[in-house]
Amino acid sequence: MTGGARLEVEHLVKSFSGRRALDDVSFDLQGSRSVGYLGPNGAGKTTTLKLLVGLLRPSGGRVAIDGFDPQVDRKRALERVGALIETPEPYPQFTGREVIEYAGGFRGVGSADLRDRIAHLQEALELPPLDQKVGRLSKGQRQRVVIAATLVADPPILLLDEPTSGLDPAERVRIRTLLLQLKKDHLILMSSHLLNEVTELCDEVIFLNQGKVVLRDSVEHLSARLTVRQVEVEFAEPVRPDQLSPLTALVHRFESMNERRYRLSFDGRDESRIRILQLCQGVAPVLSYAGAGSALEDVYMQLMTEPTIGGRETRAPPPPPPPPPLPDP
Amino acid sequence: MMAGARAPEDLDQFLVAARFEVRSYVRTYRFYGIVGLCALASLIASAYLLDVGSAGVRAEWGTLPEFLAAWTGYSGTLAVLSAALLGGDAISAEFGTPAGYFSLVQPVRRSTLLLGRFLAAFLVSAGAVSIFFFTIVALGALLFGGVVGATAVAYGLVLLLQLAFLGLVFLLSAAFRRPTIGIIVIVLLLYLVFPIANLALESAHIESWFLLSYAEGAISQAFVTSPHITEVGAGRGNATLTLTIYTPSLAQGAGIMVGYFVAGVGGALALFSHKEVSG
């Protein structure tokens, strides 16, 4: 369905009153995939999305949607894009149905298609009663109506700026379920602060800090390299902390959850993880042994405190130092 | 299915923009305020003139053209208010509220959006002003027993004046970021700055051909041709002030209105097309 969907960002620069909000940002996304756009507040995520849909003009560089520059041919550039930027507030005196029809009208959705699409979206998003004026809806309900309007023409490219912001947990689950379906045949660029959500929804992530891309990598790759810097081990019987002394060469932090469960922090290397398991089994029978924490959280914290880590394109943070030599089992 | 479908032609999108804007207007208190004001003005004029009666009206205004020249001129006052209230935030709302994050990400040229909204504002405001205009025409017909052909010309000028006011209002709306400020500035400009500038220029014996309030005078000219220049003295003794009142010809008035309309809409298009949504 995406049929050559492509987002190009080339050496993008945006300055506000002399301050660089974006500094030489480049990426090129194609095909059906979901890409998380991450960074702290003020990193330039929303600015990038606004530049992509022509709400802002670049100070340098260019963007293109399927080859069309929104500054040059806004209509052609946006007809294949559904964008949810910030918290849009459509005409408050319109009903939910009218808000969706308004977007459908500009996107050439015929009345028969429109009825079908609204029915489909009403089910998928559990929309509030559509004859109610949007000004009277709750923030979450309004957000879902706007998402429905964004999706009414089923555009192959979706630009979503914190799409679940302001939604309650049940509403988030609905949106996530829908996005999981959409990413199969859409190109999605999504900014979010919810790292678990990004891990679940996205195939790839781009980290932005202080207006620069500091890392771009696949979630799978990051997970493989970084997920397990902590493991949780559950013993079959109570274990005293001093019994774990054989692990001290590999584990730099022991956290007792209870007398049988411990969280162990280590260097993240697979060899170390295997060796820790072996050593634990030497202490007491092990009931469970699993990674703890999130790859993205690890990377995020690392990048935000050390913004020079990583590179412009497809680079992961440097590998941790090698573990100390393993004692013979 | 719809994925990747092309957006409709500009004309279709223009009609979508106009249709939804009209729908939006008729659900606001402003709309009912303007229509109510025009209806109230019509009602007061009707009550007063019917109370004076045919003989009294003929004694005061002489002929039907003179009556219409005097009374239809008030349409301009209502045109200013309806233009300011209906068009004052037509563009600024996109930049001063989160509305722009919804409408400006649709695949529609901003020029199409603006022109559609302009059409909607024109239809609604012209409709409201027409209530008053045709009430006066009907009263003229009742009290004088007929209509004059110049009524169509005068109505055309009222509509042109409405276009001109809206052009100016849209330009100012595109220039301001906060809708409320935009409306206040527009009302002050049209009700205060223009009339004061007009008076100052008359006292300095300068023809204010560049002011829209000056062009309003052309509506009366459709019915009664007044001299282009009239000297009027005011005050007593050494404090006498001589005003030179200039009256525009039909062509001059229409030209000024067209100028304001073209410059206003052109300026609004330029500003709206290039303005960033950075809030």
JSON list of N, CA, C and O in Angstrom, two decimals, chain A residues 4-43:
[
{"chain": "A", "resi": 4, "resn": "GLY", "atom": "N", "xyz": [6.17, 2.96, -2.46]},
{"chain": "A", "resi": 4, "resn": "GLY", "atom": "CA", "xyz": [7.22, 3.95, -2.66]},
{"chain": "A", "resi": 4, "resn": "GLY", "atom": "C", "xyz": [7.13, 5.11, -1.70]},
{"chain": "A", "resi": 4, "resn": "GLY", "atom": "O", "xyz": [7.67, 6.18, -1.97]},
{"chain": "A", "resi": 5, "resn": "ALA", "atom": "N", "xyz": [6.40, 4.93, -0.59]},
{"chain": "A", "resi": 5, "resn": "ALA", "atom": "CA", "xyz": [6.32, 6.00, 0.40]},
{"chain": "A", "resi": 5, "resn": "ALA", "atom": "C", "xyz": [7.72, 6.37, 0.88]},
{"chain": "A", "resi": 5, "resn": "ALA", "atom": "O", "xyz": [8.51, 5.49, 1.21]},
{"chain": "A", "resi": 6, "resn": "ARG", "atom": "N", "xyz": [7.99, 7.64, 0.89]},
{"chain": "A", "resi": 6, "resn": "ARG", "atom": "CA", "xyz": [9.35, 8.04, 1.23]},
{"chain": "A", "resi": 6, "resn": "ARG", "atom": "C", "xyz": [9.37, 9.41, 1.91]},
{"chain": "A", "resi": 6, "resn": "ARG", "atom": "O", "xyz": [8.70, 10.35, 1.48]},
{"chain": "A", "resi": 7, "resn": "LEU", "atom": "N", "xyz": [10.16, 9.48, 2.95]},
{"chain": "A", "resi": 7, "resn": "LEU", "atom": "CA", "xyz": [10.39, 10.76, 3.65]},
{"chain": "A", "resi": 7, "resn": "LEU", "atom": "C", "xyz": [11.88, 11.06, 3.58]},
{"chain": "A", "resi": 7, "resn": "LEU", "atom": "O", "xyz": [12.69, 10.27, 4.06]},
{"chain": "A", "resi": 8, "resn": "GLU", "atom": "N", "xyz": [12.20, 12.17, 2.97]},
{"chain": "A", "resi": 8, "resn": "GLU", "atom": "CA", "xyz": [13.62, 12.54, 2.87]},
{"chain": "A", "resi": 8, "resn": "GLU", "atom": "C", "xyz": [13.87, 13.82, 3.67]},
{"chain": "A", "resi": 8, "resn": "GLU", "atom": "O", "xyz": [13.16, 14.81, 3.49]},
{"chain": "A", "resi": 9, "resn": "VAL", "atom": "N", "xyz": [14.86, 13.77, 4.48]},
{"chain": "A", "resi": 9, "resn": "VAL", "atom": "CA", "xyz": [15.29, 14.95, 5.24]},
{"chain": "A", "resi": 9, "resn": "VAL", "atom": "C", "xyz": [16.79, 15.11, 4.98]},
{"chain": "A", "resi": 9, "resn": "VAL", "atom": "O", "xyz": [17.57, 14.22, 5.31]},
{"chain": "A", "resi": 10, "resn": "GLU", "atom": "N", "xyz": [17.15, 16.20, 4.36]},
{"chain": "A", "resi": 10, "resn": "GLU", "atom": "CA", "xyz": [18.55, 16.37, 3.97]},
{"chain": "A", "resi": 10, "resn": "GLU", "atom": "C", "xyz": [19.15, 17.62, 4.59]},
{"chain": "A", "resi": 10, "resn": "GLU", "atom": "O", "xyz": [18.72, 18.74, 4.30]},
{"chain": "A", "resi": 11, "resn": "HIS", "atom": "N", "xyz": [20.11, 17.41, 5.43]},
{"chain": "A", "resi": 11, "resn": "HIS", "atom": "CA", "xyz": [20.87, 18.52, 6.04]},
{"chain": "A", "resi": 11, "resn": "HIS", "atom": "C", "xyz": [19.94, 19.63, 6.55]},
{"chain": "A", "resi": 11, "resn": "HIS", "atom": "O", "xyz": [20.17, 20.81, 6.31]},
{"chain": "A", "resi": 12, "resn": "LEU", "atom": "N", "xyz": [18.92, 19.23, 7.23]},
{"chain": "A", "resi": 12, "resn": "LEU", "atom": "CA", "xyz": [17.90, 20.17, 7.66]},
{"chain": "A", "resi": 12, "resn": "LEU", "atom": "C", "xyz": [18.39, 21.03, 8.82]},
{"chain": "A", "resi": 12, "resn": "LEU", "atom": "O", "xyz": [18.91, 20.53, 9.82]},
{"chain": "A", "resi": 13, "resn": "VAL", "atom": "N", "xyz": [18.18, 22.32, 8.65]},
{"chain": "A", "resi": 13, "resn": "VAL", "atom": "CA", "xyz": [18.56, 23.28, 9.69]},
{"chain": "A", "resi": 13, "resn": "VAL", "atom": "C", "xyz": [17.35, 24.18, 9.94]},
{"chain": "A", "resi": 13, "resn": "VAL", "atom": "O", "xyz": [16.68, 24.60, 9.00]},
{"chain": "A", "resi": 14, "resn": "LYS", "atom": "N", "xyz": [17.05, 24.43, 11.21]},
{"chain": "A", "resi": 14, "resn": "LYS", "atom": "CA", "xyz": [16.01, 25.40, 11.53]},
{"chain": "A", "resi": 14, "resn": "LYS", "atom": "C", "xyz": [16.46, 26.24, 12.71]},
{"chain": "A", "resi": 14, "resn": "LYS", "atom": "O", "xyz": [16.82, 25.71, 13.76]},
{"chain": "A", "resi": 15, "resn": "SER", "atom": "N", "xyz": [16.45, 27.52, 12.51]},
{"chain": "A", "resi": 15, "resn": "SER", "atom": "CA", "xyz": [16.86, 28.44, 13.58]},
{"chain": "A", "resi": 15, "resn": "SER", "atom": "C", "xyz": [15.67, 29.31, 13.97]},
{"chain": "A", "resi": 15, "resn": "SER", "atom": "O", "xyz": [14.89, 29.72, 13.12]},
{"chain": "A", "resi": 16, "resn": "PHE", "atom": "N", "xyz": [15.58, 29.58, 15.27]},
{"chain": "A", "resi": 16, "resn": "PHE", "atom": "CA", "xyz": [14.59, 30.53, 15.78]},
{"chain": "A", "resi": 16, "resn": "PHE", "atom": "C", "xyz": [15.35, 31.63, 16.49]},
{"chain": "A", "resi": 16, "resn": "PHE", "atom": "O", "xyz": [16.03, 31.36, 17.49]},
{"chain": "A", "resi": 17, "resn": "SER", "atom": "N", "xyz": [15.22, 32.84, 15.97]},
{"chain": "A", "resi": 17, "resn": "SER", "atom": "CA", "xyz": [15.92, 34.00, 16.56]},
{"chain": "A", "resi": 17, "resn": "SER", "atom": "C", "xyz": [17.40, 33.69, 16.80]},
{"chain": "A", "resi": 17, "resn": "SER", "atom": "O", "xyz": [17.94, 33.98, 17.87]},
{"chain": "A", "resi": 18, "resn": "GLY", "atom": "N", "xyz": [18.03, 33.11, 15.85]},
{"chain": "A", "resi": 18, "resn": "GLY", "atom": "CA", "xyz": [19.46, 32.83, 15.94]},
{"chain": "A", "resi": 18, "resn": "GLY", "atom": "C", "xyz": [19.81, 31.54, 16.65]},
{"chain": "A", "resi": 18, "resn": "GLY", "atom": "O", "xyz": [20.96, 31.08, 16.59]},
{"chain": "A", "resi": 19, "resn": "ARG", "atom": "N", "xyz": [18.84, 30.94, 17.36]},
{"chain": "A", "resi": 19, "resn": "ARG", "atom": "CA", "xyz": [19.13, 29.68, 18.06]},
{"chain": "A", "resi": 19, "resn": "ARG", "atom": "C", "xyz": [18.79, 28.51, 17.15]},
{"chain": "A", "resi": 19, "resn": "ARG", "atom": "O", "xyz": [17.71, 28.47, 16.55]},
{"chain": "A", "resi": 20, "resn": "ARG", "atom": "N", "xyz": [19.73, 27.58, 17.04]},
{"chain": "A", "resi": 20, "resn": "ARG", "atom": "CA", "xyz": [19.51, 26.44, 16.15]},
{"chain": "A", "resi": 20, "resn": "ARG", "atom": "C", "xyz": [18.69, 25.36, 16.84]},
{"chain": "A", "resi": 20, "resn": "ARG", "atom": "O", "xyz": [19.16, 24.71, 17.77]},
{"chain": "A", "resi": 21, "resn": "ALA", "atom": "N", "xyz": [17.45, 25.21, 16.38]},
{"chain": "A", "resi": 21, "resn": "ALA", "atom": "CA", "xyz": [16.60, 24.16, 16.95]},
{"chain": "A", "resi": 21, "resn": "ALA", "atom": "C", "xyz": [16.90, 22.84, 16.28]},
{"chain": "A", "resi": 21, "resn": "ALA", "atom": "O", "xyz": [16.76, 21.78, 16.89]},
{"chain": "A", "resi": 22, "resn": "LEU", "atom": "N", "xyz": [17.29, 22.89, 15.01]},
{"chain": "A", "resi": 22, "resn": "LEU", "atom": "CA", "xyz": [17.70, 21.68, 14.28]},
{"chain": "A", "resi": 22, "resn": "LEU", "atom": "C", "xyz": [19.01, 21.99, 13.59]},
{"chain": "A", "resi": 22, "resn": "LEU", "atom": "O", "xyz": [19.17, 23.06, 12.99]},
{"chain": "A", "resi": 23, "resn": "ASP", "atom": "N", "xyz": [19.93, 21.06, 13.66]},
{"chain": "A", "resi": 23, "resn": "ASP", "atom": "CA", "xyz": [21.27, 21.34, 13.15]},
{"chain": "A", "resi": 23, "resn": "ASP", "atom": "C", "xyz": [21.75, 20.19, 12.26]},
{"chain": "A", "resi": 23, "resn": "ASP", "atom": "O", "xyz": [22.23, 19.18, 12.76]},
{"chain": "A", "resi": 24, "resn": "ASP", "atom": "N", "xyz": [21.54, 20.35, 10.98]},
{"chain": "A", "resi": 24, "resn": "ASP", "atom": "CA", "xyz": [22.04, 19.39, 9.99]},
{"chain": "A", "resi": 24, "resn": "ASP", "atom": "C", "xyz": [21.48, 17.98, 10.22]},
{"chain": "A", "resi": 24, "resn": "ASP", "atom": "O", "xyz": [22.22, 17.00, 10.30]},
{"chain": "A", "resi": 25, "resn": "VAL", "atom": "N", "xyz": [20.18, 17.93, 10.28]},
{"chain": "A", "resi": 25, "resn": "VAL", "atom": "CA", "xyz": [19.51, 16.63, 10.48]},
{"chain": "A", "resi": 25, "resn": "VAL", "atom": "C", "xyz": [19.25, 15.98, 9.12]},
{"chain": "A", "resi": 25, "resn": "VAL", "atom": "O", "xyz": [18.73, 16.63, 8.21]},
{"chain": "A", "resi": 26, "resn": "SER", "atom": "N", "xyz": [19.62, 14.73, 8.99]},
{"chain": "A", "resi": 26, "resn": "SER", "atom": "CA", "xyz": [19.38, 13.99, 7.75]},
{"chain": "A", "resi": 26, "resn": "SER", "atom": "C", "xyz": [18.88, 12.59, 8.07]},
{"chain": "A", "resi": 26, "resn": "SER", "atom": "O", "xyz": [19.38, 11.94, 8.98]},
{"chain": "A", "resi": 27, "resn": "PHE", "atom": "N", "xyz": [17.88, 12.17, 7.33]},
{"chain": "A", "resi": 27, "resn": "PHE", "atom": "CA", "xyz": [17.49, 10.75, 7.30]},
{"chain": "A", "resi": 27, "resn": "PHE", "atom": "C", "xyz": [16.60, 10.52, 6.09]},
{"chain": "A", "resi": 27, "resn": "PHE", "atom": "O", "xyz": [16.06, 11.47, 5.51]},
{"chain": "A", "resi": 28, "resn": "ASP", "atom": "N", "xyz": [16.54, 9.29, 5.70]},
{"chain": "A", "resi": 28, "resn": "ASP", "atom": "CA", "xyz": [15.77, 8.93, 4.50]},
{"chain": "A", "resi": 28, "resn": "ASP", "atom": "C", "xyz": [15.01, 7.66, 4.85]},
{"chain": "A", "resi": 28, "resn": "ASP", "atom": "O", "xyz": [15.60, 6.61, 5.10]},
{"chain": "A", "resi": 29, "resn": "LEU", "atom": "N", "xyz": [13.70, 7.75, 4.91]},
{"chain": "A", "resi": 29, "resn": "LEU", "atom": "CA", "xyz": [12.88, 6.60, 5.31]},
{"chain": "A", "resi": 29, "resn": "LEU", "atom": "C", "xyz": [12.02, 6.16, 4.13]},
{"chain": "A", "resi": 29, "resn": "LEU", "atom": "O", "xyz": [11.40, 7.01, 3.48]},
{"chain": "A", "resi": 30, "resn": "GLN", "atom": "N", "xyz": [12.00, 4.88, 3.89]},
{"chain": "A", "resi": 30, "resn": "GLN", "atom": "CA", "xyz": [11.21, 4.37, 2.77]},
{"chain": "A", "resi": 30, "resn": "GLN", "atom": "C", "xyz": [10.49, 3.09, 3.17]},
{"chain": "A", "resi": 30, "resn": "GLN", "atom": "O", "xyz": [10.95, 2.37, 4.05]},
{"chain": "A", "resi": 31, "resn": "GLY", "atom": "N", "xyz": [9.40, 2.83, 2.46]},
{"chain": "A", "resi": 31, "resn": "GLY", "atom": "CA", "xyz": [8.70, 1.55, 2.62]},
{"chain": "A", "resi": 31, "resn": "GLY", "atom": "C", "xyz": [7.81, 1.50, 3.83]},
{"chain": "A", "resi": 31, "resn": "GLY", "atom": "O", "xyz": [7.54, 2.50, 4.49]},
{"chain": "A", "resi": 32, "resn": "SER", "atom": "N", "xyz": [7.36, 0.29, 4.15]},
{"chain": "A", "resi": 32, "resn": "SER", "atom": "CA", "xyz": [6.43, 0.10, 5.27]},
{"chain": "A", "resi": 32, "resn": "SER", "atom": "C", "xyz": [7.23, -0.18, 6.53]},
{"chain": "A", "resi": 32, "resn": "SER", "atom": "O", "xyz": [7.83, -1.24, 6.66]},
{"chain": "A", "resi": 33, "resn": "ARG", "atom": "N", "xyz": [7.21, 0.74, 7.42]},
{"chain": "A", "resi": 33, "resn": "ARG", "atom": "CA", "xyz": [7.94, 0.56, 8.68]},
{"chain": "A", "resi": 33, "resn": "ARG", "atom": "C", "xyz": [7.50, 1.65, 9.66]},
{"chain": "A", "resi": 33, "resn": "ARG", "atom": "O", "xyz": [6.88, 2.63, 9.27]},
{"chain": "A", "resi": 34, "resn": "SER", "atom": "N", "xyz": [7.87, 1.43, 10.87]},
{"chain": "A", "resi": 34, "resn": "SER", "atom": "CA", "xyz": [7.51, 2.39, 11.90]},
{"chain": "A", "resi": 34, "resn": "SER", "atom": "C", "xyz": [8.80, 2.87, 12.57]},
{"chain": "A", "resi": 34, "resn": "SER", "atom": "O", "xyz": [9.59, 2.06, 13.04]},
{"chain": "A", "resi": 35, "resn": "VAL", "atom": "N", "xyz": [8.99, 4.16, 12.56]},
{"chain": "A", "resi": 35, "resn": "VAL", "atom": "CA", "xyz": [10.24, 4.72, 13.08]},
{"chain": "A", "resi": 35, "resn": "VAL", "atom": "C", "xyz": [9.93, 5.63, 14.26]},
{"chain": "A", "resi": 35, "resn": "VAL", "atom": "O", "xyz": [9.10, 6.55, 14.14]},
{"chain": "A", "resi": 36, "resn": "GLY", "atom": "N", "xyz": [10.56, 5.38, 15.37]},
{"chain": "A", "resi": 36, "resn": "GLY", "atom": "CA", "xyz": [10.39, 6.23, 16.55]},
{"chain": "A", "resi": 36, "resn": "GLY", "atom": "C", "xyz": [11.35, 7.40, 16.49]},
{"chain": "A", "resi": 36, "resn": "GLY", "atom": "O", "xyz": [12.52, 7.23, 16.12]},
{"chain": "A", "resi": 37, "resn": "TYR", "atom": "N", "xyz": [10.84, 8.57, 16.81]},
{"chain": "A", "resi": 37, "resn": "TYR", "atom": "CA", "xyz": [11.67, 9.78, 16.79]},
{"chain": "A", "resi": 37, "resn": "TYR", "atom": "C", "xyz": [11.76, 10.26, 18.23]},
{"chain": "A", "resi": 37, "resn": "TYR", "atom": "O", "xyz": [10.78, 10.77, 18.79]},
{"chain": "A", "resi": 38, "resn": "LEU", "atom": "N", "xyz": [12.91, 10.06, 18.82]},
{"chain": "A", "resi": 38, "resn": "LEU", "atom": "CA", "xyz": [13.03, 10.24, 20.27]},
{"chain": "A", "resi": 38, "resn": "LEU", "atom": "C", "xyz": [13.99, 11.36, 20.65]},
{"chain": "A", "resi": 38, "resn": "LEU", "atom": "O", "xyz": [14.93, 11.67, 19.92]},
{"chain": "A", "resi": 39, "resn": "GLY", "atom": "N", "xyz": [13.75, 11.90, 21.80]},
{"chain": "A", "resi": 39, "resn": "GLY", "atom": "CA", "xyz": [14.65, 12.92, 22.32]},
{"chain": "A", "resi": 39, "resn": "GLY", "atom": "C", "xyz": [13.96, 13.67, 23.44]},
{"chain": "A", "resi": 39, "resn": "GLY", "atom": "O", "xyz": [12.73, 13.60, 23.57]},
{"chain": "A", "resi": 40, "resn": "PRO", "atom": "N", "xyz": [14.73, 14.41, 24.23]},
{"chain": "A", "resi": 40, "resn": "PRO", "atom": "CA", "xyz": [14.11, 15.16, 25.34]},
{"chain": "A", "resi": 40, "resn": "PRO", "atom": "C", "xyz": [13.31, 16.34, 24.82]},
{"chain": "A", "resi": 40, "resn": "PRO", "atom": "O", "xyz": [13.38, 16.67, 23.63]},
{"chain": "A", "resi": 41, "resn": "ASN", "atom": "N", "xyz": [12.56, 16.97, 25.70]},
{"chain": "A", "resi": 41, "resn": "ASN", "atom": "CA", "xyz": [11.83, 18.19, 25.30]},
{"chain": "A", "resi": 41, "resn": "ASN", "atom": "C", "xyz": [12.80, 19.21, 24.73]},
{"chain": "A", "resi": 41, "resn": "ASN", "atom": "O", "xyz": [13.89, 19.42, 25.28]},
{"chain": "A", "resi": 42, "resn": "GLY", "atom": "N", "xyz": [12.41, 19.83, 23.63]},
{"chain": "A", "resi": 42, "resn": "GLY", "atom": "CA", "xyz": [13.27, 20.85, 23.03]},
{"chain": "A", "resi": 42, "resn": "GLY", "atom": "C", "xyz": [14.35, 20.29, 22.13]},
{"chain": "A", "resi": 42, "resn": "GLY", "atom": "O", "xyz": [15.19, 21.03, 21.62]},
{"chain": "A", "resi": 43, "resn": "ALA", "atom": "N", "xyz": [14.34, 18.97, 21.92]},
{"chain": "A", "resi": 43, "resn": "ALA", "atom": "CA", "xyz": [15.40, 18.36, 21.08]},
{"chain": "A", "resi": 43, "resn": "ALA", "atom": "C", "xyz": [15.20, 18.70, 19.60]},
{"chain": "A", "resi": 43, "resn": "ALA", "atom": "O", "xyz": [16.15, 18.68, 18.83]}
]
